[in-house]
Amino acid sequence: MTHVSERNSAGSNQPWTAGAGRGGARKRTATYADAGVSIEAGDRAVELLKSKVKKTTRPEVIGDLGGFSGLFRLNTQKYKSPILASSTDGVGTKLVIAQQLDIHDTIGIDLVAMVVDDLVACGAEPLFLLDYIACGEVVPDKVAEIGAGIADGCRYAGCALLGGETAEHPGVLRPDEYDVSATGVGVVEESEILGRERVEVGDAVIAMRSSGLHSNGYSLVRHVLLGAGRMRLDSVVDDFGTQRTLGEELLTPTKIYAKDCLGLIEETDVRAFSHVTGGGIPGNLVRVLPEHVDAVVDRSTWRPQPIFDLIQAKGRIEDHEMEATFNMGVGMFAVVSADDADRAMAYLTGRGVEAWQVGEVIEGTGEVQMMGQYTRG
């Protein structure tokens, strides 16, 4: 960090003094703290995080926090032809809800989920993650809460939190504002990369239930529910369950599927995974389809969570707009061989993941066919 100070014309090391050479006057010294940046607060935040970060370590991690870069030894003996995979993402305007409620210990889980579940979609094991937190003012306890959520997410995913950066941006962000992003790196054997090249006619499409909205569509959610709908975050919504508020529902952490998906690869013949984020089910499932097939998705096989009904009703949103924006209750798809469909669902259920066969792969032109109507009531 740089300490900034104004100096006199004689090049003295003393602070610049107004009216120097004219009998002296009041001293004026500019410091980084004057500009709104506290180095001490940043150091304190790092200290508060160290114990959490240590819990995410892996045998390949070299060294400790505090270096200029994170070091990770890649086990090249484990692979014949290792391919590194990378992903970067943020959380979007779900952050606004966290800031309004002053609850910051779950948003990091959302951040990790958005990164590692993209990595595992190609079959890669997430190895490590680097985070970036930009804030208007470093409040050590708040930064520690955000970082603790990131560390928790890394533990759930089995990857190391290798390092990161916390930056104070006074004058750009308000003191209570912050934004987060992260980049993750994973590895997969070249011959085992998953994707559209493996998908065949007759494959089964398995759905894995989401925990709710996850981290997509919050600009529309805020507009419909908090803006035009005039709902309060502390409002109890009966359909959400016993004394569950709107704010609690909106801050439900994103489900992390990384370990579930990696285990499923070991147990069954997985052809592809589709992580359902922005673009919804059609916009993401189509990304794993070759041009000569279609995926048929039967809506009647599941019921979306009540939050989706609330958003659609309050905003009078068309069905196609809902499906293009939200996950509608499915956070991840697995495309598996038809012979392994039952085994795949049994394995996921055994891990506590609600899963069901939602459709199949048929001959077509590389499109997703959404059929039937969602189960209601």
GROMACS .gro file of C-alpha atoms in nm:
model
  377
    1MET     CA    1   0.000   0.000   0.000
    2THR     CA    2   0.113   0.356  -0.064
    3HIS     CA    3   0.109   0.635   0.190
    4VAL     CA    4   0.040   0.960   0.005
    5SER     CA    5   0.166   1.286   0.148
    6GLU     CA    6   0.225   1.635   0.014
    7ARG     CA    7   0.583   1.761   0.040
    8ASN     CA    8   0.743   2.110   0.046
    9SER     CA    9   0.936   2.261  -0.240
   10ALA     CA   10   1.271   2.202  -0.074
   11GLY     CA   11   1.221   1.827  -0.098
   12SER     CA   12   1.217   1.786   0.280
   13ASN     CA   13   1.085   1.465   0.429
   14GLN     CA   14   0.865   1.671   0.659
   15PRO     CA   15   0.494   1.710   0.575
   16TRP     CA   16   0.411   2.001   0.350
   17THR     CA   17   0.331   2.313   0.554
   18ALA     CA   18   0.097   2.582   0.428
   19GLY     CA   19   0.281   2.913   0.394
   20ALA     CA   20   0.627   2.754   0.422
   21GLY     CA   21   0.904   3.016   0.411
   22ARG     CA   22   0.669   3.285   0.539
   23GLY     CA   23   0.700   3.232   0.910
   24GLY     CA   24   0.530   2.896   0.918
   25ALA     CA   25   0.163   2.806   0.948
   26ARG     CA   26  -0.076   2.515   1.013
   27LYS     CA   27   0.052   2.177   0.888
   28ARG     CA   28  -0.155   1.992   0.631
   29THR     CA   29  -0.084   1.625   0.558
   30ALA     CA   30  -0.281   1.402   0.323
   31THR     CA   31  -0.297   1.033   0.408
   32TYR     CA   32  -0.461   0.730   0.252
   33ALA     CA   33  -0.705   0.733   0.543
   34ASP     CA   34  -0.803   1.090   0.452
   35ALA     CA   35  -0.907   0.956   0.112
   36GLY     CA   36  -1.124   0.695   0.279
   37VAL     CA   37  -0.896   0.390   0.268
   38SER     CA   38  -0.801   0.212   0.591
   39ILE     CA   39  -0.510  -0.029   0.556
   40GLU     CA   40  -0.555  -0.136   0.917
   41ALA     CA   41  -0.919  -0.233   0.859
   42GLY     CA   42  -0.818  -0.444   0.561
   43ASP     CA   43  -0.551  -0.621   0.764
   44ARG     CA   44  -0.801  -0.686   1.040
   45ALA     CA   45  -1.049  -0.838   0.795
   46VAL     CA   46  -0.779  -1.078   0.668
   47GLU     CA   47  -0.696  -1.185   1.023
   48LEU     CA   48  -1.062  -1.257   1.096
   49LEU     CA   49  -1.082  -1.478   0.785
   50LYS     CA   50  -0.769  -1.688   0.832
   51SER     CA   51  -0.924  -1.963   1.041
   52LYS     CA   52  -1.211  -2.007   0.794
   53VAL     CA   53  -0.979  -2.014   0.493
   54LYS     CA   54  -0.758  -2.280   0.652
   55LYS     CA   55  -1.057  -2.514   0.664
   56THR     CA   56  -1.073  -2.510   0.283
   57THR     CA   57  -0.714  -2.625   0.230
   58ARG     CA   58  -0.620  -2.922   0.014
   59PRO     CA   59  -0.295  -3.123   0.014
   60GLU     CA   60  -0.188  -2.947  -0.306
   61VAL     CA   61  -0.190  -2.601  -0.148
   62ILE     CA   62   0.157  -2.459  -0.085
   63GLY     CA   63   0.221  -2.189   0.172
   64ASP     CA   64  -0.025  -1.972   0.361
   65LEU     CA   65  -0.219  -1.649   0.320
   66GLY     CA   66  -0.018  -1.332   0.278
   67GLY     CA   67   0.188  -1.402  -0.032
   68PHE     CA   68   0.161  -1.217  -0.360
   69SER     CA   69   0.012  -1.522  -0.529
   70GLY     CA   70  -0.150  -1.848  -0.429
   71LEU     CA   71   0.046  -2.164  -0.500
   72PHE     CA   72  -0.111  -2.498  -0.592
   73ARG     CA   73   0.077  -2.814  -0.691
   74LEU     CA   74  -0.102  -2.996  -0.975
   75ASN     CA   75  -0.079  -3.373  -0.933
   76THR     CA   76   0.029  -3.462  -1.286
   77GLN     CA   77   0.071  -3.830  -1.192
   78LYS     CA   78  -0.305  -3.858  -1.154
   79TYR     CA   79  -0.375  -3.770  -1.518
   80LYS     CA   80  -0.248  -3.884  -1.856
   81SER     CA   81  -0.349  -3.559  -2.022
   82PRO     CA   82  -0.478  -3.305  -1.766
   83ILE     CA   83  -0.689  -3.019  -1.897
   84LEU     CA   84  -0.739  -2.710  -1.683
   85ALA     CA   85  -1.086  -2.555  -1.676
   86SER     CA   86  -1.162  -2.203  -1.554
   87SER     CA   87  -1.472  -2.003  -1.473
   88THR     CA   88  -1.543  -1.656  -1.338
   89ASP     CA   89  -1.867  -1.504  -1.214
   90GLY     CA   90  -2.040  -1.278  -0.963
   91VAL     CA   91  -2.370  -1.278  -0.777
   92GLY     CA   92  -2.554  -0.994  -0.948
   93THR     CA   93  -2.813  -0.783  -0.773
   94LYS     CA   94  -2.890  -1.046  -0.511
   95LEU     CA   95  -2.624  -0.845  -0.330
   96VAL     CA   96  -2.871  -0.560  -0.292
   97ILE     CA   97  -3.101  -0.780  -0.083
   98ALA     CA   98  -2.811  -0.884   0.141
   99GLN     CA   99  -2.712  -0.521   0.190
  100GLN     CA  100  -3.067  -0.410   0.266
  101LEU     CA  101  -3.106  -0.683   0.528
  102ASP     CA  102  -2.750  -0.644   0.656
  103ILE     CA  103  -2.700  -1.021   0.623
  104HIS     CA  104  -2.372  -1.110   0.457
  105ASP     CA  105  -2.274  -1.465   0.556
  106THR     CA  106  -2.456  -1.648   0.275
  107ILE     CA  107  -2.378  -1.441  -0.032
  108GLY     CA  108  -2.035  -1.605  -0.054
  109ILE     CA  109  -2.199  -1.945  -0.096
  110ASP     CA  110  -2.388  -1.806  -0.395
  111LEU     CA  111  -2.062  -1.680  -0.541
  112VAL     CA  112  -1.885  -2.014  -0.512
  113ALA     CA  113  -2.184  -2.201  -0.653
  114MET     CA  114  -2.195  -1.986  -0.965
  115VAL     CA  115  -1.829  -2.065  -1.035
  116VAL     CA  116  -1.778  -2.429  -0.934
  117ASP     CA  117  -2.101  -2.560  -1.084
  118ASP     CA  118  -1.993  -2.414  -1.417
  119LEU     CA  119  -1.660  -2.593  -1.379
  120VAL     CA  120  -1.813  -2.931  -1.302
  121ALA     CA  121  -2.041  -2.904  -1.605
  122CYS     CA  122  -1.752  -3.023  -1.823
  123GLY     CA  123  -1.654  -3.290  -1.572
  124ALA     CA  124  -1.379  -3.086  -1.407
  125GLU     CA  125  -1.299  -3.120  -1.038
  126PRO     CA  126  -1.282  -2.771  -0.884
  127LEU     CA  127  -0.933  -2.725  -0.740
  128PHE     CA  128  -0.917  -2.371  -0.609
  129LEU     CA  129  -1.092  -2.036  -0.612
  130LEU     CA  130  -0.978  -1.674  -0.589
  131ASP     CA  131  -1.222  -1.408  -0.470
  132TYR     CA  132  -1.247  -1.031  -0.513
  133ILE     CA  133  -1.445  -0.804  -0.281
  134ALA     CA  134  -1.484  -0.434  -0.366
  135CYS     CA  135  -1.647  -0.215  -0.102
  136GLY     CA  136  -1.704   0.148  -0.023
  137GLU     CA  137  -1.561   0.103   0.325
  138VAL     CA  138  -1.381  -0.195   0.476
  139VAL     CA  139  -1.574  -0.295   0.785
  140PRO     CA  140  -1.370  -0.591   0.912
  141ASP     CA  141  -1.660  -0.785   1.061
  142LYS     CA  142  -1.870  -0.744   0.745
  143VAL     CA  143  -1.585  -0.847   0.515
  144ALA     CA  144  -1.521  -1.144   0.742
  145GLU     CA  145  -1.887  -1.249   0.712
  146ILE     CA  146  -1.869  -1.231   0.332
  147GLY     CA  147  -1.542  -1.422   0.330
  148ALA     CA  148  -1.677  -1.682   0.571
  149GLY     CA  149  -1.958  -1.757   0.325
  150ILE     CA  150  -1.704  -1.795   0.046
  151ALA     CA  151  -1.499  -2.032   0.261
  152ASP     CA  152  -1.811  -2.234   0.345
  153GLY     CA  153  -1.893  -2.262  -0.024
  154CYS     CA  154  -1.542  -2.383  -0.102
  155ARG     CA  155  -1.569  -2.651   0.165
  156TYR     CA  156  -1.901  -2.768   0.022
  157ALA     CA  157  -1.741  -2.786  -0.323
  158GLY     CA  158  -1.419  -2.948  -0.204
  159CYS     CA  159  -1.195  -2.675  -0.344
  160ALA     CA  160  -0.937  -2.456  -0.175
  161LEU     CA  161  -0.985  -2.083  -0.121
  162LEU     CA  162  -0.637  -2.002  -0.243
  163GLY     CA  163  -0.642  -1.627  -0.205
  164GLY     CA  164  -0.815  -1.309  -0.309
  165GLU     CA  165  -0.834  -0.934  -0.283
  166THR     CA  166  -1.037  -0.688  -0.080
  167ALA     CA  167  -1.040  -0.338  -0.230
  168GLU     CA  168  -1.176  -0.022  -0.073
  169HIS     CA  169  -1.335   0.216  -0.325
  170PRO     CA  170  -1.446   0.533  -0.141
  171GLY     CA  171  -1.623   0.781  -0.366
  172VAL     CA  172  -1.714   0.504  -0.609
  173LEU     CA  173  -1.922   0.286  -0.378
  174ARG     CA  174  -2.122   0.401  -0.078
  175PRO     CA  175  -1.981   0.292   0.260
  176ASP     CA  176  -2.245   0.016   0.287
  177GLU     CA  177  -2.209  -0.104  -0.073
  178TYR     CA  178  -1.995  -0.390  -0.200
  179ASP     CA  179  -1.962  -0.622  -0.496
  180VAL     CA  180  -1.803  -0.966  -0.521
  181SER     CA  181  -1.660  -1.186  -0.793
  182ALA     CA  182  -1.452  -1.500  -0.809
  183THR     CA  183  -1.250  -1.711  -1.048
  184GLY     CA  184  -1.212  -2.085  -1.010
  185VAL     CA  185  -0.981  -2.340  -1.168
  186GLY     CA  186  -1.048  -2.711  -1.209
  187VAL     CA  187  -0.895  -3.009  -1.386
  188VAL     CA  188  -1.032  -3.293  -1.596
  189GLU     CA  189  -0.876  -3.578  -1.791
  190GLU     CA  190  -0.890  -3.484  -2.159
  191SER     CA  191  -1.054  -3.813  -2.258
  192GLU     CA  192  -1.327  -3.761  -1.995
  193ILE     CA  193  -1.444  -3.409  -2.083
  194LEU     CA  194  -1.823  -3.397  -2.083
  195GLY     CA  195  -2.032  -3.210  -2.336
  196ARG     CA  196  -2.251  -3.218  -2.642
  197GLU     CA  197  -2.015  -3.453  -2.830
  198ARG     CA  198  -2.120  -3.734  -2.593
  199VAL     CA  199  -2.498  -3.681  -2.602
  200GLU     CA  200  -2.693  -3.943  -2.798
  201VAL     CA  201  -3.052  -4.017  -2.898
  202GLY     CA  202  -3.219  -4.213  -2.621
  203ASP     CA  203  -3.025  -4.056  -2.333
  204ALA     CA  204  -3.220  -3.969  -2.019
  205VAL     CA  205  -3.242  -3.612  -1.888
  206ILE     CA  206  -3.225  -3.602  -1.507
  207ALA     CA  207  -3.326  -3.289  -1.314
  208MET     CA  208  -3.176  -3.183  -0.980
  209ARG     CA  209  -3.393  -2.957  -0.771
  210SER     CA  210  -3.277  -2.602  -0.699
  211SER     CA  211  -3.290  -2.442  -0.356
  212GLY     CA  212  -3.500  -2.160  -0.504
  213LEU     CA  213  -3.409  -1.862  -0.718
  214HIS     CA  214  -3.034  -1.924  -0.682
  215SER     CA  215  -2.858  -1.610  -0.812
  216ASN     CA  216  -3.036  -1.513  -1.132
  217GLY     CA  217  -3.317  -1.276  -1.223
  218TYR     CA  218  -3.292  -1.055  -0.914
  219SER     CA  219  -3.326  -0.732  -1.107
  220LEU     CA  220  -3.668  -0.852  -1.222
  221VAL     CA  221  -3.747  -0.989  -0.875
  222ARG     CA  222  -3.671  -0.656  -0.710
  223HIS     CA  223  -3.869  -0.465  -0.971
  224VAL     CA  224  -4.176  -0.689  -0.941
  225LEU     CA  225  -4.187  -0.761  -0.567
  226LEU     CA  226  -4.016  -0.466  -0.397
  227GLY     CA  227  -4.094  -0.201  -0.656
  228ALA     CA  228  -4.431  -0.233  -0.824
  229GLY     CA  229  -4.547  -0.497  -0.575
  230ARG     CA  230  -4.456  -0.281  -0.273
  231MET     CA  231  -4.371  -0.589  -0.066
  232ARG     CA  232  -4.144  -0.564   0.237
  233LEU     CA  233  -3.848  -0.794   0.294
  234ASP     CA  234  -3.970  -0.863   0.648
  235SER     CA  235  -4.317  -0.966   0.524
  236VAL     CA  236  -4.409  -1.322   0.623
  237VAL     CA  237  -4.537  -1.517   0.321
  238ASP     CA  238  -4.758  -1.811   0.421
  239ASP     CA  239  -4.673  -2.014   0.111
  240PHE     CA  240  -4.302  -2.014   0.204
  241GLY     CA  241  -4.353  -2.207   0.526
  242THR     CA  242  -4.374  -2.137   0.897
  243GLN     CA  243  -4.293  -1.771   0.966
  244ARG     CA  244  -4.061  -1.748   0.665
  245THR     CA  245  -4.015  -1.394   0.538
  246LEU     CA  246  -3.969  -1.273   0.184
  247GLY     CA  247  -3.614  -1.164   0.268
  248GLU     CA  248  -3.523  -1.509   0.399
  249GLU     CA  249  -3.655  -1.669   0.083
  250LEU     CA  250  -3.468  -1.429  -0.145
  251LEU     CA  251  -3.140  -1.489   0.041
  252THR     CA  252  -3.165  -1.868   0.031
  253PRO     CA  253  -2.814  -1.978  -0.076
  254THR     CA  254  -2.759  -2.130  -0.418
  255LYS     CA  255  -2.728  -2.509  -0.417
  256ILE     CA  256  -2.374  -2.633  -0.483
  257TYR     CA  257  -2.382  -2.953  -0.691
  258ALA     CA  258  -2.009  -3.001  -0.754
  259LYS     CA  259  -1.948  -3.303  -0.530
  260ASP     CA  260  -2.280  -3.459  -0.630
  261CYS     CA  261  -2.192  -3.432  -0.996
  262LEU     CA  262  -1.838  -3.564  -0.952
  263GLY     CA  263  -1.973  -3.864  -0.762
  264LEU     CA  264  -2.236  -3.922  -1.030
  265ILE     CA  265  -1.961  -3.936  -1.293
  266GLU     CA  266  -1.794  -4.214  -1.094
  267GLU     CA  267  -2.117  -4.411  -1.054
  268THR     CA  268  -2.289  -4.375  -1.393
  269ASP     CA  269  -2.235  -4.301  -1.759
  270VAL     CA  270  -2.280  -3.923  -1.760
  271ARG     CA  271  -2.280  -3.759  -2.101
  272ALA     CA  272  -2.323  -3.393  -2.001
  273PHE     CA  273  -2.427  -3.155  -1.725
  274SER     CA  274  -2.620  -2.830  -1.773
  275HIS     CA  275  -2.594  -2.569  -1.497
  276VAL     CA  276  -2.918  -2.368  -1.505
  277THR     CA  277  -2.834  -2.000  -1.455
  278GLY     CA  278  -2.921  -1.690  -1.659
  279GLY     CA  279  -3.126  -1.795  -1.960
  280GLY     CA  280  -3.327  -2.049  -1.766
  281ILE     CA  281  -3.386  -2.411  -1.860
  282PRO     CA  282  -3.413  -2.373  -2.240
  283GLY     CA  283  -3.120  -2.134  -2.265
  284ASN     CA  284  -2.881  -2.358  -2.073
  285LEU     CA  285  -2.988  -2.711  -2.163
  286VAL     CA  286  -2.953  -2.625  -2.534
  287ARG     CA  287  -2.581  -2.564  -2.475
  288VAL     CA  288  -2.515  -2.938  -2.435
  289LEU     CA  289  -2.715  -3.056  -2.737
  290PRO     CA  290  -2.556  -3.150  -3.071
  291GLU     CA  291  -2.733  -3.028  -3.382
  292HIS     CA  292  -2.899  -3.361  -3.464
  293VAL     CA  293  -3.092  -3.407  -3.137
  294ASP     CA  294  -3.353  -3.235  -2.922
  295ALA     CA  295  -3.411  -3.257  -2.548
  296VAL     CA  296  -3.772  -3.308  -2.439
  297VAL     CA  297  -3.850  -3.160  -2.095
  298ASP     CA  298  -4.184  -3.251  -1.936
  299ARG     CA  299  -4.292  -2.970  -1.702
  300SER     CA  300  -4.556  -3.192  -1.539
  301THR     CA  301  -4.287  -3.396  -1.363
  302TRP     CA  302  -4.226  -3.130  -1.099
  303ARG     CA  303  -4.367  -2.832  -0.914
  304PRO     CA  304  -4.162  -2.508  -0.901
  305GLN     CA  305  -4.121  -2.353  -0.555
  306PRO     CA  306  -4.387  -2.100  -0.443
  307ILE     CA  307  -4.149  -1.806  -0.496
  308PHE     CA  308  -4.184  -1.850  -0.871
  309ASP     CA  309  -4.565  -1.839  -0.850
  310LEU     CA  310  -4.544  -1.523  -0.640
  311ILE     CA  311  -4.314  -1.347  -0.887
  312GLN     CA  312  -4.523  -1.445  -1.187
  313ALA     CA  313  -4.851  -1.341  -1.026
  314LYS     CA  314  -4.725  -1.008  -0.891
  315GLY     CA  315  -4.557  -0.914  -1.217
  316ARG     CA  316  -4.811  -1.069  -1.454
  317ILE     CA  317  -4.516  -1.226  -1.629
  318GLU     CA  318  -4.566  -1.447  -1.933
  319ASP     CA  319  -4.461  -1.814  -1.909
  320HIS     CA  320  -4.187  -1.782  -2.169
  321GLU     CA  321  -4.036  -1.485  -1.984
  322MET     CA  322  -4.030  -1.679  -1.657
  323GLU     CA  323  -3.854  -1.972  -1.822
  324ALA     CA  324  -3.605  -1.746  -1.996
  325THR     CA  325  -3.512  -1.576  -1.667
  326PHE     CA  326  -3.543  -1.825  -1.380
  327ASN     CA  327  -3.446  -2.186  -1.311
  328MET     CA  328  -3.809  -2.274  -1.225
  329GLY     CA  329  -3.698  -2.524  -0.962
  330VAL     CA  330  -3.418  -2.703  -1.147
  331GLY     CA  331  -3.059  -2.601  -1.077
  332MET     CA  332  -2.871  -2.869  -1.270
  333PHE     CA  333  -2.944  -3.125  -1.541
  334ALA     CA  334  -2.753  -3.446  -1.598
  335VAL     CA  335  -2.777  -3.621  -1.932
  336VAL     CA  336  -2.702  -3.991  -1.875
  337SER     CA  337  -2.734  -4.312  -2.072
  338ALA     CA  338  -3.085  -4.454  -2.058
  339ASP     CA  339  -2.960  -4.769  -1.886
  340ASP     CA  340  -2.818  -4.562  -1.600
  341ALA     CA  341  -3.119  -4.334  -1.540
  342ASP     CA  342  -3.255  -4.522  -1.237
  343ARG     CA  343  -2.908  -4.564  -1.090
  344ALA     CA  344  -2.839  -4.192  -1.132
  345MET     CA  345  -3.157  -4.090  -0.952
  346ALA     CA  346  -3.094  -4.340  -0.673
  347TYR     CA  347  -2.738  -4.213  -0.625
  348LEU     CA  348  -2.844  -3.848  -0.610
  349THR     CA  349  -3.133  -3.923  -0.375
  350GLY     CA  350  -2.889  -4.104  -0.149
  351ARG     CA  351  -2.682  -3.785  -0.133
  352GLY     CA  352  -2.985  -3.581  -0.035
  353VAL     CA  353  -3.042  -3.429  -0.380
  354GLU     CA  354  -3.402  -3.438  -0.502
  355ALA     CA  355  -3.375  -3.577  -0.856
  356TRP     CA  356  -3.613  -3.712  -1.116
  357GLN     CA  357  -3.622  -3.800  -1.485
  358VAL     CA  358  -3.760  -3.496  -1.660
  359GLY     CA  359  -3.732  -3.610  -2.020
  360GLU     CA  360  -3.516  -3.768  -2.287
  361VAL     CA  361  -3.303  -3.696  -2.590
  362ILE     CA  362  -3.468  -3.754  -2.929
  363GLU     CA  363  -3.378  -3.690  -3.290
  364GLY     CA  364  -3.409  -3.323  -3.376
  365THR     CA  365  -3.229  -3.002  -3.464
  366GLY     CA  366  -3.051  -2.904  -3.143
  367GLU     CA  367  -3.349  -2.754  -2.958
  368VAL     CA  368  -3.517  -2.789  -2.617
  369GLN     CA  369  -3.882  -2.890  -2.636
  370MET     CA  370  -4.071  -2.779  -2.325
  371MET     CA  371  -4.384  -2.993  -2.295
  372GLY     CA  372  -4.685  -3.004  -2.060
  373GLN     CA  373  -4.768  -2.778  -1.768
  374TYR     CA  374  -4.607  -2.743  -1.427
  375THR     CA  375  -4.771  -2.922  -1.136
  376ARG     CA  376  -4.959  -2.670  -0.922
  377GLY     CA  377  -5.116  -2.679  -0.579
   0.00000   0.00000   0.00000
